[in-house]
């Protein structure tokens, strides 16, 4: 990895950072330099769950000797801290999912008029999984039943989440055996907070098992519910062309950025921005039109479904404003730096907070209400048009942008391997068995100003595909790849190993598949389950030649995601310092003990080269255990012929029309 990168590996971002330094504008990059992490809290050795402390469990022999005022040892403290991170991450994804469930219910009952069921085929697929009758019933009745079932998953006190049964049977059996099958999402979060409060659960292994139970409620509950409802309401993604980086902003158009995580208002803004009256309004203010752009995961939602360009991930938010071209940035929830309100004062940009749950001092607040979604979206777009006139010439105008292909849902990946009538995961499994594809890596998670931002994502992305590893990416990992120009089929020709290149060329896909926002990591869970069901590899998620990597993570949500992958049977590698690094015992449990029980694990490794080596080692060992052909670049075993685009179209011409994809 290039050790000379300064603050960001994204050249356009680096230019803006330098411009900002010249103009004495501070960003997260300077703050990260000035504000070093507390070495005690960073490794999980600080306990502040009561007011006898905070207790700092430090010293040479802290693991054996140190304890808090109450007597809590380091392992208890580190485990408690991690479980609280998981609970917070689960709460964030799942509260988003709850809102989506209520929006689906309101759309189905006609309580809100601006949203309808867009993807009936997906609705039926979900209804079938939930055991809801759908044949011959009105679509809205089915949608209402689906919404109500999902809502049960939040407050259920006993039993299990509905979606656990989507996992392979063997994976489910492990969860039952170790008592980590989640009951209700809220219940697990609540119990996590209880158990980690002063004087309750002190056994690190026992605490961490509940951490996994909570994390599973996130993955197979909150995240999966959010993904599926978003698909039902706004459409299941399929490949779409777009652009990424700061060059997406237009000098002569109104630039409106949607930032955060929730898709509902953003969808409505996308809709409203093409209304003739609104375009005429923009023109009346001197602009040639309205240009929408995205940031973070709201960006991923509208990129995947509408090809709305993205300005990038988490660390790009202040920099976007510093282009001087953003007229309005609307923000909803999660991963929004309050610093954007401060930096916007130096420019003409208006920050508009829209969630009833999230305000920022100094920002304008226009509260989203799904009953008036279109009206509110129009109001926001008009604010952007009005503010266009206030645009000044200052700013670091950047023209860099890259083409992107995004929109790889589970359903599309299945379809691309055989068309509508023979959709399956067989070709992917066969390509892995033959050694054409060495394995699969989920490259996900945040970008982080504490490392050369996006740099580790880029390094791992290029090295992994060079090693014939197919990448599925989500969240800001996708933005990191997109703003580097990596999300195109051409990337395979230039950088992929011979086997992966052949597969990508045959199907016409990039070697890095953009699967969506951070909640859409659930798509990776269902893909792994489908691969297990298809046969020829592992019959559970554990044991697959696959690894999850979040090289630049920073969010508690990322910890919840990492843990639900580990509990589902995936070895997970996180970058940076370990938040439990102070405790050898907790580290041992999360690597060795979890591996024995779930065939998954969670490692923290700051060195990118070691991350790569560890990922390839896990993949090769899984291949060996499955008795697959030893991976050798350029030497493949026999496999089924992949269906190319022409063959797929031919098959479809012969087939009768069908709903959806
Ligand atoms: S936005 S959680 S910085 S991926 Fe989903 Fe990006 Fe991480 Fe937030």
XYZ file of N, CA and C and ligand atoms in Angstrom, residues 93 260-261 296-297 300 313-314 334-335 444-447 474-477 517-519 553-555 557-558 561, ligand 1:
89
model
N -29.783 0.911 13.105
C -30.339 0.265 11.906
C -31.811 -0.074 12.102
N -27.266 11.054 4.644
C -27.755 10.324 5.811
C -28.038 8.880 5.447
N -29.211 8.400 5.839
C -29.509 6.982 5.615
C -30.915 6.644 5.171
N -22.985 9.590 1.561
C -23.124 8.452 2.481
C -24.191 7.469 1.993
N -25.052 7.000 2.902
C -25.931 5.895 2.507
C -27.263 6.335 1.918
N -26.385 6.008 -1.460
C -26.427 4.647 -2.000
C -27.849 4.220 -2.343
N -18.433 9.210 0.391
C -18.805 8.669 1.692
C -18.612 9.647 2.831
N -18.532 9.063 4.011
C -18.543 9.793 5.280
C -17.576 10.980 5.330
N -27.934 9.505 11.130
C -26.739 8.654 11.131
C -25.609 9.154 10.224
N -24.425 9.189 10.833
C -23.175 9.504 10.133
C -23.137 10.934 9.594
N -16.706 -3.575 3.159
C -17.787 -2.690 3.585
C -17.290 -1.704 4.632
N -18.227 -0.981 5.170
C -17.930 -0.102 6.298
C -17.494 1.288 5.867
N -17.190 2.043 6.880
C -16.987 3.484 6.744
C -15.642 3.811 6.106
N -15.452 5.087 5.774
C -14.116 5.626 5.525
C -13.781 6.511 6.720
N -20.650 -2.462 0.127
C -21.807 -1.692 0.591
C -21.306 -0.409 1.264
N -22.252 0.460 1.589
C -21.975 1.638 2.394
C -20.865 2.506 1.824
N -20.065 3.056 2.717
C -19.009 3.963 2.270
C -17.859 3.204 1.619
N -17.799 1.888 1.817
C -16.832 1.083 1.071
C -17.122 1.183 -0.417
N -26.588 0.332 0.574
C -26.267 1.086 1.785
C -25.769 0.138 2.880
N -25.481 0.702 4.071
C -24.976 -0.200 5.132
C -26.049 -1.191 5.591
N -27.337 -0.793 5.583
C -28.359 -1.796 5.946
C -28.392 -2.939 4.929
N -13.500 1.206 9.464
C -14.723 1.384 10.244
C -14.546 2.479 11.295
N -15.653 3.103 11.645
C -15.625 4.066 12.753
C -16.926 4.012 13.561
N -17.992 3.466 12.967
C -19.313 3.581 13.571
C -19.659 2.367 14.439
N -22.458 1.095 14.333
C -23.232 0.241 13.414
C -22.316 -0.783 12.750
N -21.097 -0.361 12.444
C -20.150 -1.284 11.806
C -19.834 -2.451 12.747
N -22.639 -4.846 12.643
C -22.598 -5.604 11.373
C -21.509 -6.679 11.432
S -22.746 5.786 6.057
S -21.958 3.632 9.093
S -19.903 5.911 7.593
S -20.575 2.919 6.013
Fe -23.823 4.117 6.055
Fe -20.746 5.104 5.813
Fe -20.130 3.770 7.983
Fe -21.938 5.616 8.079
